[in-house]
Amino acid sequence: MKGKRRGRRTTLLTALALIAGLGATVPAHADPAYPFRDPDLPVDARVTDLLGRLTLDEKISLLHQYEPAIPRLGIQSFRTGTEALHGVAWLGRATVFPQALGLASTWDPALIRQVGSAVGDEARGFQQQRPAGWGLNLWAPVVNLLRDPRWGRNEEGYSEDPHLTGAISTAYGTGLTGGDPDHLKTAPTLKHFLANNNEEHRDTTSSELRPRVLKEYDEQAFKPAIEADAATGVMSSYNLVNGRPDTVNPALDDTVRTWTGRDLLNVTDAYAPGNLVGSQRYYGTQAEADAAALKAGIDSFTDNDTDAGPTTAAVRSALSTGLLKESDVDTAAGHILSIRVRLGEFDPGGGKYGSIDASVIDSPAHRKLAREAAAEAAVLLKNDGTLPLRKSGSTAVVGPLSDTLYADWYSGTLPYSVTPKEGIEAKLGTPVASSEGVDRIALKDTATGKYVTAGTGDAGAPLKETTDSGLPAQFDAFDWGSGIVTLRSAANGRYVGYNWSNFVNDQTQPGGWFVQQQFRLERQDDGTYLLRYAGYETAESWWSNPVYLGPTGTDGTLGLVPKEQAAHYAKDVVRDGVADAVSAVKGRDRAVVVVGSNPSINGREAHDRTDTGLAPTQEALVRAVRKANPHTVVIVENSYPTTLGALQKEVPALLWTTHAGQETGNALADLLYGDANPSGRLTQTWYRSDADLPSILDYDIIRSGRTYQYFKGRALYPFGYGLSYTSFRYGGLRKVSDGYEVRVTNTGRRSGAEVVQLYVHQRASRDAQPLKQLKAFERVSLKPGETRTVRLRVRASDLAHWDVTRSKWVVETGAYDVMAGASATDIRARATWAVHGETIPPRDLSRTTRAENFDDYGSGIHLVDESKAAGTAVSAASDGAWLEFADTRLGSGASRFSARVAGPAGTVEVRLGSPTGRLIGTATTGGTGSAYDYATVGARLTAAGKDRADVYLVLSEGLRLSTFSLR
């Protein structure tokens, strides 16, 4: 595809030159000198014309994130990378929709397309002013699969399931693009390709993907939106896949570009090109690194912030030394220009969307949409009949999130905010009793008797120790779990943060790349406390400062000191948060408790969660309120599944929402009081315990039993789960030409929406199959007593899995269970589908077989890069590491084993039946020059037999195995 497009452009360039030479006329609205400005010409023709007019230096200048203007052609500057995860971010006030996880929890592609369209409009709305950071290449959506709820960026993704992720990302992307791939409203970029699902050492850890996980799981999250032209490229991720940095992953070209016939603009993550030479040490020079990235399929380099100099210098060096050809630059520049043409940049008036202005930003229509999305995103986890609440009677709203809205790293600037308390008050038309349920404390230095005091006024002041014991010495201590607290000054309502010199109470809320408002109160054996600074930067490798607080100046100003110099504080509780909340709820007809997370703390980009529980003091608050008022409703507002301890058993009603944007409070009030019926469904498995999870670095969901597809335990709440204020009855499943139909009836007394989910399970297979796999879903709204026939489209080809014996997709002949229901475990209708496909034959190892195509493996086996350019090999981290190649037909009796190996001296044993089974041959290598230098070794096989057998290869430590055969 790539080569064909380049050739077509060369032909078009010649034709356009001939036309210009003959003095042919062009449309009146186009500049006759510049056919690339003629919107009546095909996109490829316009790109070819423009590419032919650029000098080599000008083409090279396009390869950096910040593309400079080209005045001689009247071309403006262009920038990749405006963030638009759930609204336009970092450009000023704009509509903030629920976090991406919340958007997916609607299971409503039609709504999500509307949200995407609104975000696309608002991105266009900034085009007249073009503020710093603005552009029409949007870095959204994030489609990395949420296979592990501890991932710090869980809030950015959609689901643990690739089918659901594909449906939601396609809907959001279609809204962003406008639905016409030749006339783009914006150009969305999918993040982050590929298998980027841990933050711990994210630039140096390798996500090991056996072929089935790669093909059936991770790639399937990215393919749908690209295939539907709902995205215009991908961003490569920081991590490595099978030992190779994703910045030079050849799948960017070899796989991603096969999913569409249109040009894609692939970008790197920020500073990732520099990592290739820096932390990853994969290449010796930046010229080698950038050349490899271009050849792998990268078009635009996000490096060195606004300074394009190092990138352009590296590309020029690569050209001068033969690492690149000008045609490589032309290919990448052509991809970039294709997007710019389709965005209407060179059309009269900016094209189809050129007239959109700032009036669309935070418009009344978008506010209404934000409220609708926030309501649909919430999931009712439990209800014993308490909900919906009556509007009569008295209400108390308490908890640390009851009267505030927090923004996450990729949030836009809230144009306004409606907190849960405010939303409920607006709904009831009267004030409610309230309390944040947070301790207000004072810290007194036991050595001096002085108090830690803060400044008054919005600017606050550096913290110091004084004799003042009034409001300046009081702080609200919010517990966010894992020992982390934030301190909000009672003197001015601002949070205390570190500014690299002092601790100042001047922050409206915790945030920033380094979240410098985090502390720990460490209790000592004598009952005193040390105040420890726990900002995220303290976990960085470059942080070497002390982390404890103590007086550092003659005026008592607090600074960082070694532990032995830290001040010992008595913690005086000025106001008991739990007691205050209990006082607020006592005697009220009902209590609403809002607990959850701060999205800047204990899980976000660059920081994975260490546990999945609710903060202990928040659990204690819920229990105390529940004891004081039996009519308690709990709202959990956070960005990820939570174990919740025993709370889910103890409270009568439980509602979950993400941080849902500016309309959070109104949406929650709509749900609590029945003006909206909960219809959200979980997009991840909620586990009962962290013990249910393997290492976050284990990407083999098949073997580790991860996600609802393979998890055999009992979940706290299953994938697809969510309750309603009404009930639904399912009829039987009926096969139709393009799938299955099921009749669904609303059997309750309220209108409501059911999410009908279709799962399949293959009863018998050569390979391990998912316990269930989502293949279709449909959200259907029904009035009381209404019945509707729901068609769930699924084809036989959708049942395919990746056959490692032949490296192809295969649909096996057999019986498939088809299940329709309200969640992965709440199945209401079943059918059996007899599918005529094929039978996977026994393995033929007489053909050259890639070692990565094993069926099973033992400890010590790792997937690594066969070479820096392409391929995957298998490496042994210890002696005795083994690979299984099941059900092999040995034919007339294999007599010779041959293998390509690299690394130190060692052996490859060939055994039958098990890793310790009958030894039929041993190949020995004397070692090769490096891990990338392969040699062919062989061994004579004895008594291999002629029957089918499971063949095991047992490797010695350090050996790399690329391919092998038994002949």
GROMACS .gro file of C-alpha atoms in nm, residues 90-330:
model
  241
   90TRP     CA    1  -0.478   2.260   2.821
   91LEU     CA    2  -0.610   2.542   2.600
   92GLY     CA    3  -0.841   2.714   2.846
   93ARG     CA    4  -1.202   2.666   2.948
   94ALA     CA    5  -1.378   2.398   2.747
   95THR     CA    6  -1.650   2.141   2.806
   96VAL     CA    7  -1.525   1.862   3.031
   97PHE     CA    8  -1.703   1.531   2.978
   98PRO     CA    9  -1.665   1.223   3.201
   99GLN     CA   10  -1.329   1.051   3.201
  100ALA     CA   11  -1.276   0.806   2.917
  101LEU     CA   12  -1.353   0.510   3.142
  102GLY     CA   13  -1.684   0.673   3.224
  103LEU     CA   14  -1.765   0.739   2.859
  104ALA     CA   15  -1.712   0.371   2.782
  105SER     CA   16  -1.929   0.274   3.079
  106THR     CA   17  -2.229   0.412   2.891
  107TRP     CA   18  -2.197   0.128   2.637
  108ASP     CA   19  -2.362   0.384   2.407
  109PRO     CA   20  -2.173   0.438   2.080
  110ALA     CA   21  -2.438   0.681   1.952
  111LEU     CA   22  -2.390   0.905   2.255
  112ILE     CA   23  -2.013   0.875   2.239
  113ARG     CA   24  -2.017   0.982   1.875
  114GLN     CA   25  -2.206   1.295   1.982
  115VAL     CA   26  -1.948   1.360   2.253
  116GLY     CA   27  -1.666   1.316   2.002
  117SER     CA   28  -1.837   1.554   1.763
  118ALA     CA   29  -1.873   1.815   2.038
  119VAL     CA   30  -1.505   1.781   2.132
  120GLY     CA   31  -1.410   1.810   1.765
  121ASP     CA   32  -1.621   2.125   1.733
  122GLU     CA   33  -1.452   2.276   2.037
  123ALA     CA   34  -1.107   2.193   1.901
  124ARG     CA   35  -1.210   2.381   1.589
  125GLY     CA   36  -1.350   2.656   1.809
  126PHE     CA   37  -0.997   2.754   1.908
  127GLN     CA   38  -0.878   2.778   1.547
  128GLN     CA   39  -0.943   3.149   1.505
  129GLN     CA   40  -0.714   3.237   1.798
  130ARG     CA   41  -0.473   2.940   1.764
  131PRO     CA   42  -0.356   2.954   2.130
  132ALA     CA   43  -0.024   2.793   2.222
  133GLY     CA   44  -0.063   2.417   2.222
  134TRP     CA   45  -0.353   2.419   1.975
  135GLY     CA   46  -0.373   2.198   1.670
  136LEU     CA   47  -0.618   1.981   1.482
  137ASN     CA   48  -0.416   1.661   1.519
  138LEU     CA   49  -0.574   1.533   1.840
  139TRP     CA   50  -0.404   1.279   2.065
  140ALA     CA   51  -0.710   1.077   2.153
  141PRO     CA   52  -0.863   0.832   2.215
  142VAL     CA   53  -0.657   0.599   2.434
  143VAL     CA   54  -0.736   0.241   2.334
  144ASN     CA   55  -0.487   0.048   2.546
  145LEU     CA   56  -0.675  -0.239   2.705
  146LEU     CA   57  -0.743  -0.220   3.077
  147ARG     CA   58  -0.620  -0.572   3.152
  148ASP     CA   59  -0.495  -0.468   3.497
  149PRO     CA   60  -0.692  -0.226   3.719
  150ARG     CA   61  -0.371  -0.115   3.890
  151TRP     CA   62  -0.246   0.058   3.576
  152GLY     CA   63  -0.194   0.423   3.663
  153ARG     CA   64  -0.362   0.538   3.343
  154ASN     CA   65  -0.671   0.325   3.389
  155GLU     CA   66  -0.882   0.642   3.375
  156GLU     CA   67  -0.767   0.707   3.018
  157GLY     CA   68  -0.876   0.378   2.867
  158TYR     CA   69  -1.212   0.225   2.785
  159SER     CA   70  -1.225  -0.142   2.872
  160GLU     CA   71  -1.046  -0.469   2.932
  161ASP     CA   72  -1.228  -0.603   2.625
  162PRO     CA   73  -1.109  -0.532   2.268
  163HIS     CA   74  -1.455  -0.551   2.109
  164LEU     CA   75  -1.603  -0.291   2.342
  165THR     CA   76  -1.290  -0.076   2.318
  166GLY     CA   77  -1.312  -0.089   1.940
  167ALA     CA   78  -1.678   0.010   1.936
  168ILE     CA   79  -1.634   0.305   2.174
  169SER     CA   80  -1.313   0.432   2.012
  170THR     CA   81  -1.468   0.411   1.667
  171ALA     CA   82  -1.768   0.610   1.785
  172TYR     CA   83  -1.557   0.877   1.956
  173GLY     CA   84  -1.316   0.895   1.664
  174THR     CA   85  -1.597   0.923   1.410
  175GLY     CA   86  -1.733   1.218   1.604
  176LEU     CA   87  -1.390   1.380   1.612
  177THR     CA   88  -1.333   1.335   1.237
  178GLY     CA   89  -1.684   1.436   1.137
  179GLY     CA   90  -1.740   1.107   0.958
  180ASP     CA   91  -1.591   1.208   0.621
  181PRO     CA   92  -1.231   1.088   0.596
  182ASP     CA   93  -1.158   1.323   0.303
  183HIS     CA   94  -1.283   1.629   0.493
  184LEU     CA   95  -1.165   1.599   0.850
  185LYS     CA   96  -1.302   1.804   1.135
  186THR     CA   97  -0.999   1.692   1.337
  187ALA     CA   98  -0.739   1.419   1.296
  188PRO     CA   99  -0.752   1.181   1.597
  189THR     CA  100  -0.452   0.969   1.691
  190LEU     CA  101  -0.490   0.642   1.882
  191LYS     CA  102  -0.274   0.606   2.192
  192HIS     CA  103  -0.049   0.416   2.268
  193PHE     CA  104   0.067   0.150   2.022
  194LEU     CA  105   0.129  -0.115   2.160
  195ALA     CA  106   0.070  -0.307   2.488
  196ASN     CA  107   0.133  -0.002   2.706
  197ASN     CA  108  -0.031  -0.101   3.033
  198ASN     CA  109   0.219  -0.036   3.312
  199GLU     CA  110   0.385   0.283   3.430
  200GLU     CA  111   0.657   0.120   3.637
  201HIS     CA  112   0.976   0.179   3.432
  202ARG     CA  113   0.753   0.228   3.131
  203ASP     CA  114   1.040   0.324   2.901
  204THR     CA  115   1.255   0.020   2.975
  205THR     CA  116   1.015  -0.266   3.050
  206SER     CA  117   0.919  -0.506   2.775
  207SER     CA  118   0.561  -0.619   2.723
  208GLU     CA  119   0.594  -0.980   2.616
  209LEU     CA  120   0.321  -1.074   2.371
  210ARG     CA  121   0.296  -1.428   2.244
  211PRO     CA  122   0.135  -1.429   1.897
  212ARG     CA  123  -0.215  -1.516   2.018
  213VAL     CA  124  -0.220  -1.234   2.274
  214LEU     CA  125  -0.079  -0.994   2.017
  215LYS     CA  126  -0.326  -1.084   1.742
  216GLU     CA  127  -0.640  -1.169   1.940
  217TYR     CA  128  -0.612  -0.909   2.212
  218ASP     CA  129  -0.381  -0.609   2.185
  219GLU     CA  130  -0.401  -0.541   1.812
  220GLN     CA  131  -0.778  -0.583   1.814
  221ALA     CA  132  -0.813  -0.272   2.029
  222PHE     CA  133  -0.648  -0.056   1.763
  223LYS     CA  134  -0.779  -0.210   1.442
  224PRO     CA  135  -1.151  -0.112   1.445
  225ALA     CA  136  -1.109   0.267   1.453
  226ILE     CA  137  -0.833   0.261   1.190
  227GLU     CA  138  -1.033   0.023   0.971
  228ALA     CA  139  -1.340   0.249   0.999
  229ASP     CA  140  -1.136   0.563   0.916
  230ALA     CA  141  -1.230   0.695   1.260
  231ALA     CA  142  -0.864   0.760   1.341
  232THR     CA  143  -0.585   0.899   1.127
  233GLY     CA  144  -0.287   0.733   1.290
  234VAL     CA  145  -0.137   0.592   1.607
  235MET     CA  146   0.108   0.713   1.866
  236SER     CA  147   0.388   0.469   1.943
  237SER     CA  148   0.426   0.396   2.312
  238TYR     CA  149   0.727   0.426   2.541
  239ASN     CA  150   0.759   0.060   2.626
  240LEU     CA  151   0.923  -0.223   2.444
  241VAL     CA  152   0.732  -0.514   2.293
  242ASN     CA  153   0.922  -0.841   2.289
  243GLY     CA  154   1.245  -0.655   2.353
  244ARG     CA  155   1.208  -0.388   2.084
  245PRO     CA  156   1.108  -0.027   2.161
  246ASP     CA  157   0.767   0.054   2.018
  247THR     CA  158   0.911   0.369   1.866
  248VAL     CA  159   1.073   0.141   1.609
  249ASN     CA  160   0.806  -0.128   1.601
  250PRO     CA  161   0.780  -0.244   1.236
  251ALA     CA  162   0.412  -0.317   1.290
  252LEU     CA  163   0.352   0.058   1.257
  253ASP     CA  164   0.395   0.003   0.884
  254ASP     CA  165   0.359  -0.369   0.832
  255THR     CA  166   0.036  -0.409   1.032
  256VAL     CA  167  -0.133  -0.079   1.114
  257ARG     CA  168  -0.118   0.056   0.760
  258THR     CA  169  -0.274  -0.261   0.620
  259TRP     CA  170  -0.596  -0.182   0.809
  260THR     CA  171  -0.686   0.110   0.582
  261GLY     CA  172  -0.625   0.234   0.230
  262ARG     CA  173  -0.581   0.592   0.348
  263ASP     CA  174  -0.268   0.770   0.460
  264LEU     CA  175  -0.198   0.761   0.832
  265LEU     CA  176   0.008   1.004   1.036
  266ASN     CA  177   0.196   0.807   1.303
  267VAL     CA  178   0.364   1.002   1.584
  268THR     CA  179   0.599   0.919   1.869
  269ASP     CA  180   0.520   0.978   2.232
  270ALA     CA  181   0.688   1.278   2.389
  271TYR     CA  182   1.066   1.241   2.419
  272ALA     CA  183   1.047   0.877   2.308
  273PRO     CA  184   1.295   0.922   2.019
  274GLY     CA  185   1.554   1.038   2.269
  275ASN     CA  186   1.489   0.730   2.482
  276LEU     CA  187   1.616   0.511   2.196
  277VAL     CA  188   1.965   0.651   2.262
  278GLY     CA  189   1.912   0.735   2.628
  279SER     CA  190   1.736   0.508   2.874
  280GLN     CA  191   1.680   0.226   2.624
  281ARG     CA  192   2.035   0.235   2.480
  282TYR     CA  193   1.903   0.071   2.166
  283TYR     CA  194   2.103   0.281   1.920
  284GLY     CA  195   2.436   0.457   1.949
  285THR     CA  196   2.337   0.781   1.780
  286GLN     CA  197   2.020   0.983   1.732
  287ALA     CA  198   2.069   0.961   1.356
  288GLU     CA  199   2.049   0.580   1.374
  289ALA     CA  200   1.750   0.599   1.604
  290ASP     CA  201   1.548   0.848   1.400
  291ALA     CA  202   1.629   0.666   1.076
  292ALA     CA  203   1.506   0.339   1.225
  293ALA     CA  204   1.186   0.506   1.348
  294LEU     CA  205   1.111   0.652   1.005
  295LYS     CA  206   1.168   0.317   0.838
  296ALA     CA  207   0.945   0.145   1.094
  297GLY     CA  208   0.654   0.377   1.017
  298ILE     CA  209   0.693   0.689   1.230
  299ASP     CA  210   0.615   1.014   1.048
  300SER     CA  211   0.636   1.281   1.318
  301PHE     CA  212   0.887   1.307   1.602
  302THR     CA  213   0.772   1.439   1.939
  303ASP     CA  214   1.105   1.528   2.094
  304ASN     CA  215   1.284   1.815   2.263
  305ASP     CA  216   0.959   2.005   2.310
  306THR     CA  217   0.947   2.301   2.065
  307ASP     CA  218   1.309   2.262   1.953
  308ALA     CA  219   1.308   2.081   1.620
  309GLY     CA  220   1.684   2.126   1.580
  310PRO     CA  221   1.802   1.792   1.717
  311THR     CA  222   1.546   1.599   1.509
  312THR     CA  223   1.619   1.775   1.182
  313ALA     CA  224   1.994   1.745   1.245
  314ALA     CA  225   1.960   1.371   1.308
  315VAL     CA  226   1.757   1.320   0.989
  316ARG     CA  227   2.010   1.519   0.783
  317SER     CA  228   2.292   1.313   0.931
  318ALA     CA  229   2.106   0.991   0.849
  319LEU     CA  230   2.063   1.110   0.490
  320SER     CA  231   2.429   1.205   0.454
  321THR     CA  232   2.549   0.868   0.585
  322GLY     CA  233   2.309   0.655   0.381
  323LEU     CA  234   2.090   0.546   0.670
  324LEU     CA  235   1.800   0.717   0.495
  325LYS     CA  236   1.707   0.805   0.141
  326GLU     CA  237   1.517   1.114   0.039
  327SER     CA  238   1.230   0.884  -0.057
  328ASP     CA  239   1.201   0.786   0.312
  329VAL     CA  240   1.155   1.152   0.401
  330ASP     CA  241   0.907   1.193   0.115
   0.00000   0.00000   0.00000
